[in-house]
Coordinates of C-alpha atoms and ligand atoms in Angstrom, one line a residue:
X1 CA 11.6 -12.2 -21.7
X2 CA 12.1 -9.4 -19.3
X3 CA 13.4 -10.5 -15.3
X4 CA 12.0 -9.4 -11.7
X5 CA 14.0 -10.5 -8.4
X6 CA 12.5 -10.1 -5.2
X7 CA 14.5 -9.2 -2.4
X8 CA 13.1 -8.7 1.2
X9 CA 13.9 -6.3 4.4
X10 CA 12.4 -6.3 7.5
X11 CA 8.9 -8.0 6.5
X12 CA 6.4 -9.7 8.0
X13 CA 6.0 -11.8 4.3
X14 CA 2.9 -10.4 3.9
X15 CA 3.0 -8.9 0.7
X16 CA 4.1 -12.0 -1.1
X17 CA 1.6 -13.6 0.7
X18 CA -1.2 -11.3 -0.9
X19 CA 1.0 -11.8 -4.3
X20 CA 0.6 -15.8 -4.5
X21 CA -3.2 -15.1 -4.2
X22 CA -3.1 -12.8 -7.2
X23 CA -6.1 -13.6 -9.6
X24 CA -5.8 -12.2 -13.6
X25 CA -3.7 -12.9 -14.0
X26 CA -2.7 -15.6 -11.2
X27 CA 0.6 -15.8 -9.7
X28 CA 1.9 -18.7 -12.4
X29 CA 0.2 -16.2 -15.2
X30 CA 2.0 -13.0 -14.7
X31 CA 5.5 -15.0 -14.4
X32 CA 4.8 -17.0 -17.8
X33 CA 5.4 -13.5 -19.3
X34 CA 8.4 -12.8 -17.1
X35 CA 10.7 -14.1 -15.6
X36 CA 11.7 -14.9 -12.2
X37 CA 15.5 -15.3 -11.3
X38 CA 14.8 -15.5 -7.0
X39 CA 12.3 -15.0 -4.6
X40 CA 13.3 -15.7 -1.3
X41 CA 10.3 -17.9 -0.6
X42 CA 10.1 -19.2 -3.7
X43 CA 13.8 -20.4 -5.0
X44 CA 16.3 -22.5 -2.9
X45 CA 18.9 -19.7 -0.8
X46 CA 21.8 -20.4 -2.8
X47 CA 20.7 -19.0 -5.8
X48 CA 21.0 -15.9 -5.0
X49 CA 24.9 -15.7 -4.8
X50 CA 25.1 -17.1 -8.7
X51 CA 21.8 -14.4 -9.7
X52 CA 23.5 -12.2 -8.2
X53 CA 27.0 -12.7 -9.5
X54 CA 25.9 -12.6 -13.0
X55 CA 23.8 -9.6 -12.9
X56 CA 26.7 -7.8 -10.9
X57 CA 28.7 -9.0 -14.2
X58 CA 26.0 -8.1 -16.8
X59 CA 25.6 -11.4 -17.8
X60 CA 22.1 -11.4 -16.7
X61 CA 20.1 -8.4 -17.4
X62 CA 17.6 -7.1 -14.1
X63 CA 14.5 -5.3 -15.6
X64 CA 12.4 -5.4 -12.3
X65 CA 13.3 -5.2 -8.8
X66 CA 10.7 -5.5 -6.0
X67 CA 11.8 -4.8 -2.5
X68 CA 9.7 -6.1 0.5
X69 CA 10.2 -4.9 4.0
X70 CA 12.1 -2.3 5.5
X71 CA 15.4 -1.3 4.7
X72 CA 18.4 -1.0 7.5
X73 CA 22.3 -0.4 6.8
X74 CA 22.9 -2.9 10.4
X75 CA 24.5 -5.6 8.4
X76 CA 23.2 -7.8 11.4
X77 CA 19.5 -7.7 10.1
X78 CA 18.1 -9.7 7.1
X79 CA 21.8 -11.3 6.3
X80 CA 21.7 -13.9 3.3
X81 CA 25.4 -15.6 4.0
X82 CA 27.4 -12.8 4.1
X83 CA 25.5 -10.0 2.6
X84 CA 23.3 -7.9 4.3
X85 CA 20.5 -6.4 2.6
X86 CA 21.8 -2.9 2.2
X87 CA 25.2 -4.4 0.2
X88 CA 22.4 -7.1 -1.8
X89 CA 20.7 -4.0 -2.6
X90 CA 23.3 -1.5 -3.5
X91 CA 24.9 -4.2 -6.1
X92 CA 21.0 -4.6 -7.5
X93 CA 19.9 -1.4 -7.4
X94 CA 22.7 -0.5 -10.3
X95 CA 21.7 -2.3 -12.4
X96 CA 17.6 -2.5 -12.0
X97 CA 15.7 -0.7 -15.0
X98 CA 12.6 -0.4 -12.3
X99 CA 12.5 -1.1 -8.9
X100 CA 9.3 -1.5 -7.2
X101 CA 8.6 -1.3 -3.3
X102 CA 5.8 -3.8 -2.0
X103 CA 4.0 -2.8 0.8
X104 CA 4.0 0.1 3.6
X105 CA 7.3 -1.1 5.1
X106 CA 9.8 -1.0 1.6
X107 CA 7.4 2.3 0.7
X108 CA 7.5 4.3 4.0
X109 CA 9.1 2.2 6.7
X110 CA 5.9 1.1 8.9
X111 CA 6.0 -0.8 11.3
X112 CA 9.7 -1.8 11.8
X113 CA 10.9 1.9 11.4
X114 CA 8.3 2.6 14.0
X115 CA 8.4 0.1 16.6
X116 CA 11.9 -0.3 16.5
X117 CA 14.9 1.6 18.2
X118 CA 17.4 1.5 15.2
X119 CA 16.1 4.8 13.8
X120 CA 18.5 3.3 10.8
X121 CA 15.3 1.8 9.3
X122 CA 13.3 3.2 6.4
X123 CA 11.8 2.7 3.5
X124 CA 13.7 2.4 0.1
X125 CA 12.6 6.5 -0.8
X126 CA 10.6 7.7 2.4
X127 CA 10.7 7.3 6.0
X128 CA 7.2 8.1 6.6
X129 CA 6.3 11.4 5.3
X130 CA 9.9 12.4 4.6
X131 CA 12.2 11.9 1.5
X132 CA 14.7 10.3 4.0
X133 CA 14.9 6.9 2.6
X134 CA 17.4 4.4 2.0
X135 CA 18.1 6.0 -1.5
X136 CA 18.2 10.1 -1.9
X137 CA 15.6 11.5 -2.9
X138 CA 17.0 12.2 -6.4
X139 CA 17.7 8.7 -7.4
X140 CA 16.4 7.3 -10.3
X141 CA 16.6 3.9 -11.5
X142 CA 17.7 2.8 -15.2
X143 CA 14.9 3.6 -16.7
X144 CA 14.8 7.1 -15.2
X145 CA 11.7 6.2 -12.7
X146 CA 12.6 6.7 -9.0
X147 CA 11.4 4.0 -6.8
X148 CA 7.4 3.1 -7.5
X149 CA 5.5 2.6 -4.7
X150 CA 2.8 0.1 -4.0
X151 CA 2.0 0.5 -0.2
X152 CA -0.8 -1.1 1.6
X153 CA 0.0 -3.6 4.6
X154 CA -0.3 -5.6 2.6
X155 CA -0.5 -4.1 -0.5
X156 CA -3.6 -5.9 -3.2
X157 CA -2.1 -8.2 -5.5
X158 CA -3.5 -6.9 -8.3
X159 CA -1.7 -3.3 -7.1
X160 CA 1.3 -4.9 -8.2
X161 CA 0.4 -7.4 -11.1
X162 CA -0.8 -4.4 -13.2
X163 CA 2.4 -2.0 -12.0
X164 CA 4.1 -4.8 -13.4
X165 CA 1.9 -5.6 -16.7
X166 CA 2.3 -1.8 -17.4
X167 CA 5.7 -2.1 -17.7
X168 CA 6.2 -5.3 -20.0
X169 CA 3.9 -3.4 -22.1
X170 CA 6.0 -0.5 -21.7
X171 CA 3.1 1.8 -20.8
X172 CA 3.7 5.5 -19.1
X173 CA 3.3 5.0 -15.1
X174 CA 2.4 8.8 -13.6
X175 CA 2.9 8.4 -10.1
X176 CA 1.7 10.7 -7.4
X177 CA 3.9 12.9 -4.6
X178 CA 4.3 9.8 -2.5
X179 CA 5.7 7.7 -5.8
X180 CA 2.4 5.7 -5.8
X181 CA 1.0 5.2 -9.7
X182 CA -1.8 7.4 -10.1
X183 CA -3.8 5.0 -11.9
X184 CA -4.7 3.2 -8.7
X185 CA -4.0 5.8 -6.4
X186 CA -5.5 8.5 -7.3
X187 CA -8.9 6.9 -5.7
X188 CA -9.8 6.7 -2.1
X189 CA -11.6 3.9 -0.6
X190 CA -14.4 6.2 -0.5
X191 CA -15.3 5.9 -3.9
X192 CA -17.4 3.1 -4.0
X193 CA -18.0 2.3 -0.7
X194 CA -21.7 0.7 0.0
X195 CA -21.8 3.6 3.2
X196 CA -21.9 6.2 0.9
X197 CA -25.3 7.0 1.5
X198 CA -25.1 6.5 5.0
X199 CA -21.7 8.8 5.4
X200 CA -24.2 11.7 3.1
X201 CA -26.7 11.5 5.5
X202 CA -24.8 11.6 8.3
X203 CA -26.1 7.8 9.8
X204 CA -23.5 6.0 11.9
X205 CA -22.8 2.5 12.3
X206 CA -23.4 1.2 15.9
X207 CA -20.9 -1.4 15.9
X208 CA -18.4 -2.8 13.6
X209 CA -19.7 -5.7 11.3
X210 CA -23.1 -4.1 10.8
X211 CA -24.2 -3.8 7.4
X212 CA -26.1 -0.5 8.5
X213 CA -24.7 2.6 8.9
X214 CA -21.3 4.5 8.0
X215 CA -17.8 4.1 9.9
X216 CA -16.3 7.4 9.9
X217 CA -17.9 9.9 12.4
X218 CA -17.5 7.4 15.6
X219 CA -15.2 4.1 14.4
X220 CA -12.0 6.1 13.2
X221 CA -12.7 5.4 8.9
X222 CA -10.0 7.0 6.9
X223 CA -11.8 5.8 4.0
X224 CA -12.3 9.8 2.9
X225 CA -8.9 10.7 3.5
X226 CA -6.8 7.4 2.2
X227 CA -5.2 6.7 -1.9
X228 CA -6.2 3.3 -2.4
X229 CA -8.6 1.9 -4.9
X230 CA -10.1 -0.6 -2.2
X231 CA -13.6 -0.3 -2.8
X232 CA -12.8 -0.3 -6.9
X233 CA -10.7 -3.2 -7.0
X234 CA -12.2 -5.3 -4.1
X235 CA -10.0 -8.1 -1.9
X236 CA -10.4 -11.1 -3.2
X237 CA -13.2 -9.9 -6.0
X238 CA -15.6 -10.3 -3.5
X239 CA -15.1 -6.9 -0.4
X240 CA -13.5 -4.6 1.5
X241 CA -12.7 -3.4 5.0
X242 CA -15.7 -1.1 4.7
X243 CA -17.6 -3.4 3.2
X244 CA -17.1 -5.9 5.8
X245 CA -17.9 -3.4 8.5
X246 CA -14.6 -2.6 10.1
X247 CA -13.1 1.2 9.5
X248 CA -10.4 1.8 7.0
X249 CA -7.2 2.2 8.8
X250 CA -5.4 4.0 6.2
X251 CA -2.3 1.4 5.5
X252 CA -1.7 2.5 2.5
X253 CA -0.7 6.1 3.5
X254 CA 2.9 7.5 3.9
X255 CA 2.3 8.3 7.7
X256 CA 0.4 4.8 8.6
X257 CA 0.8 3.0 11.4
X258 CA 2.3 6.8 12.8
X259 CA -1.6 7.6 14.3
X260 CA -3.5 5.6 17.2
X261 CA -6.6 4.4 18.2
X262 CA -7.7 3.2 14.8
X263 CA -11.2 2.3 15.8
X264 CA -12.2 5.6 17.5
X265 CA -12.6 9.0 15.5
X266 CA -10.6 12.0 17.0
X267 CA -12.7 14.8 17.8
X268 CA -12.5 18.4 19.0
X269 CA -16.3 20.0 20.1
X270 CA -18.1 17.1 18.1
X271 CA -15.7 17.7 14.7
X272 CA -13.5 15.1 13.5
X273 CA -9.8 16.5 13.6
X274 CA -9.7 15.1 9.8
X275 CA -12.3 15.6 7.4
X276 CA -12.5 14.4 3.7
X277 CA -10.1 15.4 1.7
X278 CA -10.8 18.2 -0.6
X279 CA -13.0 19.8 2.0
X280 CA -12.2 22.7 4.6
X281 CA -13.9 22.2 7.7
X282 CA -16.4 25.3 7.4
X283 CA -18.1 23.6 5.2
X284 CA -18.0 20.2 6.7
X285 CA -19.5 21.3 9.4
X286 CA -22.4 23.5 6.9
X287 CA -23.2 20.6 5.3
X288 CA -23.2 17.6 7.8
X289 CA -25.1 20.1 9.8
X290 CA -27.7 20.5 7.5
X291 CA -27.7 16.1 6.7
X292 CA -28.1 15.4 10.4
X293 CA -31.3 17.7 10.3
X294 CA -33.3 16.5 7.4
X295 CA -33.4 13.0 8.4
X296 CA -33.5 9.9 5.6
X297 CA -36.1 7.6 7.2
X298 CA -34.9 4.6 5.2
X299 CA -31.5 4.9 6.4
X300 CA -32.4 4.6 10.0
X301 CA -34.1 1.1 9.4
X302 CA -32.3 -2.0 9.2
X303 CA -31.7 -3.2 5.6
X304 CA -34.2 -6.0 5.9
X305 CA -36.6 -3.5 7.3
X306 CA -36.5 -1.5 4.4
X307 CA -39.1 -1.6 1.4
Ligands
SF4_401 S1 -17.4 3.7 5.9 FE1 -15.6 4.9 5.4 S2 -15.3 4.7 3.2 FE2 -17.4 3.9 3.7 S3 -18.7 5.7 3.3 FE3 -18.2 5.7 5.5 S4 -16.3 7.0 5.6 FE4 -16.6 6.5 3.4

């Protein structure tokens, strides 16, 4: 049976948090087919020093390692008895066939590399939208993979379970510039959004929450411009940000949390500074032009209004 250990940085615990809700397979599910030698919320501290003892030894072999939470070299932050988390994860990283960063903050650095005034702290590959990560940019792990990426803050749990499930089964992961896994990233939360209509026709939501209306030309939606299959692979089976009514705040970009006001779109003359991606602003502005002219009628009811 093949082994993950979970380590954490600088970490808010959100990402296991989103793990232990993980549905098909559950939590208990995925680790019947692998299995788990520490999780810091999960095992009793002491463990680790005998984990890692024998993998530093080669008595245990380390096929995963996921890494939540920033990454700093001040061996005063995230200490377990002697070892900081820089020396934990320079013994582990060795000897890991994959390693796998949860979440914005082991991806890119987030929050603590941004809010922070140690400008020490990073993410295991990036810091943001640089390769100027913990690790060089050339490093590869074991298996010849460099670190994969599962960003969001916090990431989905099923992100991770099938990054995972694809590699007990050994599959190919094809990840993007950013180290994300194609397979899930290579949609936007755009793609299957409810709004779709309303963002086509140009209709805006009034206020956050309302099932009317789309979120992007006044209420800051990055939806258009974000990897992450959110609206394919919904929270919870059941929505979405968008869904729900509130914007997408991109989290599970490279450069989030680096932009403000989330809930307001920038704008120059009218234009949003960003447009969808894919699409020059000429023709933005040609064809939402044209939408905000010829008017959809049933769009500017209220869904219970409509026939
Ligand atoms: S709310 Fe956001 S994701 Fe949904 S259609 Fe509008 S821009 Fe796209």
């Amino acid at each position: 049976m093949k082994t993950l250990l979970w380590i954490q940085g600088l970490t808010c615990n959100g990402n296991t948090q989103s793990l232990l809700n993980a549905e098909n397979p559950s939590f208990y599910e995925l680790f019947s087919k692998i299995k788990l030698l520490y999780h810091p919320s999960i095992s009793y501290r002491e463990k680790i020093f005998s984990v890692l003892k024998k993998i530093k030894e080669e008595k245990v072999k380390l096929d995963i390692l996921v890494v939540e939470g920033a990454i700093t070299t001040d061996k005063n932050f995230c200490r377990i008895g002697n070892l900081s988390i820089s020396e934990i994860l320079d013994t582990l990283s060795k000897r890991a066939d994959f390693i796998i960063a949860a979440g914005n903050c082991a991806s890119y650095g987030n929050i603590p590399a941004l809010y922070t005034k140690n400008k020490d702290i990073r993410g295991l590959q990036f810091k943001f939208t640089e390769k100027k990560g913990y690790f060089s940019p050339e490093f590869r792990t074991r298996s010849g993979y460099p670190v994969i990426n599962i960003p969001g803050c916090p990431m989905h749990p099923a992100w991770f379970t099938q990054t995972v499930l694809a590699i007990l089964e050994n599959r190919k992961i094809i990840l993007d510039d950013y180290n994300r896994p194609k397979e899930l990233f290579m949609y936007l939360p755009h793609d299957g959004c409810i709004r779709n209509e309303y963002f086509e026709w140009k209709v805006e939501s009034e206020e956050f929450g309302h099932k009317e209306g789309c979120l992007f030309y006044n209420l800051g939606c990055k939806g258009p411009m974000t990897h992450a299959p959110c609206n394919k692979i919904l929270w919870n089976r059941i929505s979405s940000k968008t869904r729900a009514g509130s914007p997408c705040l991109g989290c599970t970009e490279f450069n989030f949390p680096l932009r403000e006001n989330y809930f307001e779109t920038k704008k120059n003359i009218g234009i949003p500074e960003e447009v969808p991606l894919g699409v020059s602003k000429r023709a933005y502005i040609t064809i939402s032009g044209v939408a905000k002219t010829l008017k959809n009628e049933r769009l500017l009811k209220k869904l219970e209004e409509t026939e």
